[in-house]
């Protein structure tokens, strides 16, 4: 039986430039998606880091301002002397940020008159006096950056206070802050963002690769369909072209003229036409360029026409057909039935060699339910049914099913998936015949099955979708007919 090679969609590694371009395009799309994602998450991460840094700085200055303001409010004057007794016991002067109180001097400078209980930084007196003097001159809160005696950075915030009797600025409370405040949490946030951005970028790369692959899937499928079509054409046309070339060469060398070789050339040309039609039908089904044009179809009449068109040869064909209407594409079904018959003729011989003979057809009426009767039997022309070298075919149309039975070596039903693969025809068949029948069946919501024929041989059954009840009104009740073709 015809067995065709696998039509799987697995992408085979090859040096095909089109495939290489598609792979490069997929990589470019993946890279573009990854870079865009990386740029986006990097900008967001930078904004988060910047915002956290500013928030950390603002929180430190707010605490410094609170402590300095409390310290400035606790300073008062009595008998023209500054009083600091309220500072030592207040929580604002304990801990960090460190608090110092500077009082203005008549000469224009400022001296430290109070230090908090915690001295976190040893800030030079000049830096403290400069900050206090700026606050006193401007009569407002002043922020400055300075360095301690070790060279480390510190933050200074000075809040002025006033003399109770004269209402003049008398000095300033200075808070010393740590620029590293919250740095550990900030570093942890940065590390988390870096790891998160790397993970998101990797996920984006994977997602981009998958999405680009999905977006290019139609292109891959179109390319694979084109490659399969070219491979099918090369595989199928090789034999008839070789036959034609050999016949022409023999005719050129022969002395009896070319007439003896014309039948072989004609058969090869017919075979090429059949192959081209199969390839075009297969391409139409695979590419899905148009929907299956399903319409009410007299299946029995179509099968009868295909049987009548079967080339003459060493075969005997019996058709048992009851009137049947299906919803199907006539062109596709015609190709499928012809492939089934071609498969049976090629591989259904009982053995021996078939001699040339003429063919003719006769129609005989058979009542419904009869298996065939005497009128359905073939009249022998020198050989009876089952004789070696002859192909005995029984074609039956029953409802939406078309079955083709032969007396060949038979085939196991579990081998059907192997038979409908491409390029696996050990008997010299079309290589895509049964595969195409299977695709036509699927396109009509049907199936292709095979079973053993009683007495030897195989029965291939093509099942189509039956016509909808509302569209069978025009169907007339009829009997069963038998068409016997003897050649």
mmCIF file of N, CA, C and O in Angstrom, residues 32-48 197 200-201 204:
data_model
loop_
_atom_site.group_PDB
_atom_site.id
_atom_site.type_symbol
_atom_site.label_atom_id
_atom_site.label_comp_id
_atom_site.label_asym_id
_atom_site.label_seq_id
_atom_site.Cartn_x
_atom_site.Cartn_y
_atom_site.Cartn_z
ATOM 1 N N UNK A 32 15.730 43.064 20.840
ATOM 2 C CA UNK A 32 15.034 44.348 20.938
ATOM 3 C C UNK A 32 14.086 44.362 22.135
ATOM 4 O O UNK A 32 14.046 45.334 22.912
ATOM 5 N N UNK A 33 13.338 43.282 22.307
ATOM 6 C CA UNK A 33 12.415 43.202 23.443
ATOM 7 C C UNK A 33 13.179 43.250 24.755
ATOM 8 O O UNK A 33 12.777 43.936 25.705
ATOM 9 N N UNK A 34 14.315 42.550 24.803
ATOM 10 C CA UNK A 34 15.114 42.530 26.028
ATOM 11 C C UNK A 34 15.699 43.906 26.333
ATOM 12 O O UNK A 34 15.666 44.371 27.483
ATOM 13 N N UNK A 35 16.242 44.564 25.302
ATOM 14 C CA UNK A 35 16.844 45.880 25.519
ATOM 15 C C UNK A 35 15.805 46.910 25.938
ATOM 16 O O UNK A 35 16.064 47.751 26.806
ATOM 17 N N UNK A 36 14.646 46.863 25.324
ATOM 18 C CA UNK A 36 13.582 47.804 25.710
ATOM 19 C C UNK A 36 13.170 47.573 27.158
ATOM 20 O O UNK A 36 12.993 48.513 27.948
ATOM 21 N N UNK A 37 13.030 46.301 27.523
ATOM 22 C CA UNK A 37 12.668 45.985 28.909
ATOM 23 C C UNK A 37 13.761 46.424 29.863
ATOM 24 O O UNK A 37 13.493 46.985 30.933
ATOM 25 N N UNK A 38 15.032 46.164 29.488
ATOM 26 C CA UNK A 38 16.151 46.565 30.338
ATOM 27 C C UNK A 38 16.188 48.074 30.520
ATOM 28 O O UNK A 38 16.404 48.570 31.638
ATOM 29 N N UNK A 39 15.975 48.815 29.430
ATOM 30 C CA UNK A 39 15.971 50.277 29.544
ATOM 31 C C UNK A 39 14.832 50.747 30.441
ATOM 32 O O UNK A 39 15.020 51.645 31.285
ATOM 33 N N UNK A 40 13.671 50.138 30.281
ATOM 34 C CA UNK A 40 12.534 50.547 31.103
ATOM 35 C C UNK A 40 12.741 50.269 32.582
ATOM 36 O O UNK A 40 12.544 51.156 33.429
ATOM 37 N N UNK A 41 13.162 49.049 32.918
ATOM 38 C CA UNK A 41 13.349 48.724 34.337
ATOM 39 C C UNK A 41 14.538 49.477 34.921
ATOM 40 O O UNK A 41 14.536 49.820 36.118
ATOM 41 N N UNK A 42 15.539 49.775 34.102
ATOM 42 C CA UNK A 42 16.673 50.552 34.604
ATOM 43 C C UNK A 42 16.245 51.967 34.963
ATOM 44 O O UNK A 42 16.647 52.506 36.011
ATOM 45 N N UNK A 43 15.438 52.581 34.122
ATOM 46 C CA UNK A 43 14.933 53.926 34.430
ATOM 47 C C UNK A 43 14.075 53.911 35.692
ATOM 48 O O UNK A 43 14.205 54.794 36.559
ATOM 49 N N UNK A 44 13.220 52.907 35.805
ATOM 50 C CA UNK A 44 12.388 52.818 37.006
ATOM 51 C C UNK A 44 13.243 52.588 38.251
ATOM 52 O O UNK A 44 12.997 53.183 39.304
ATOM 53 N N UNK A 45 14.257 51.703 38.112
ATOM 54 C CA UNK A 45 15.131 51.455 39.255
ATOM 55 C C UNK A 45 15.894 52.722 39.649
ATOM 56 O O UNK A 45 16.049 53.017 40.854
ATOM 57 N N UNK A 46 16.360 53.489 38.672
ATOM 58 C CA UNK A 46 17.065 54.737 38.970
ATOM 59 C C UNK A 46 16.150 55.722 39.692
ATOM 60 O O UNK A 46 16.556 56.379 40.660
ATOM 61 N N UNK A 47 14.913 55.818 39.228
ATOM 62 C CA UNK A 47 13.966 56.707 39.893
ATOM 63 C C UNK A 47 13.699 56.269 41.328
ATOM 64 O O UNK A 47 13.624 57.095 42.244
ATOM 65 N N UNK A 48 13.578 54.963 41.533
ATOM 66 C CA UNK A 48 13.332 54.461 42.887
ATOM 67 C C UNK A 48 14.531 54.745 43.780
ATOM 68 O O UNK A 48 14.374 55.199 44.934
ATOM 69 N N UNK A 197 15.981 43.667 38.625
ATOM 70 C CA UNK A 197 16.110 44.081 37.220
ATOM 71 C C UNK A 197 16.751 42.984 36.383
ATOM 72 O O UNK A 197 16.329 42.732 35.243
ATOM 73 N N UNK A 200 14.094 40.312 35.918
ATOM 74 C CA UNK A 200 13.079 40.759 34.966
ATOM 75 C C UNK A 200 13.628 40.790 33.544
ATOM 76 O O UNK A 200 12.924 40.454 32.588
ATOM 77 N N UNK A 201 14.888 41.195 33.410
ATOM 78 C CA UNK A 201 15.488 41.215 32.077
ATOM 79 C C UNK A 201 15.609 39.807 31.510
ATOM 80 O O UNK A 201 15.324 39.568 30.328
ATOM 81 N N UNK A 204 12.245 38.734 30.609
ATOM 82 C CA UNK A 204 11.838 39.429 29.384
ATOM 83 C C UNK A 204 12.496 38.807 28.161
ATOM 84 O O UNK A 204 11.875 38.693 27.106
#
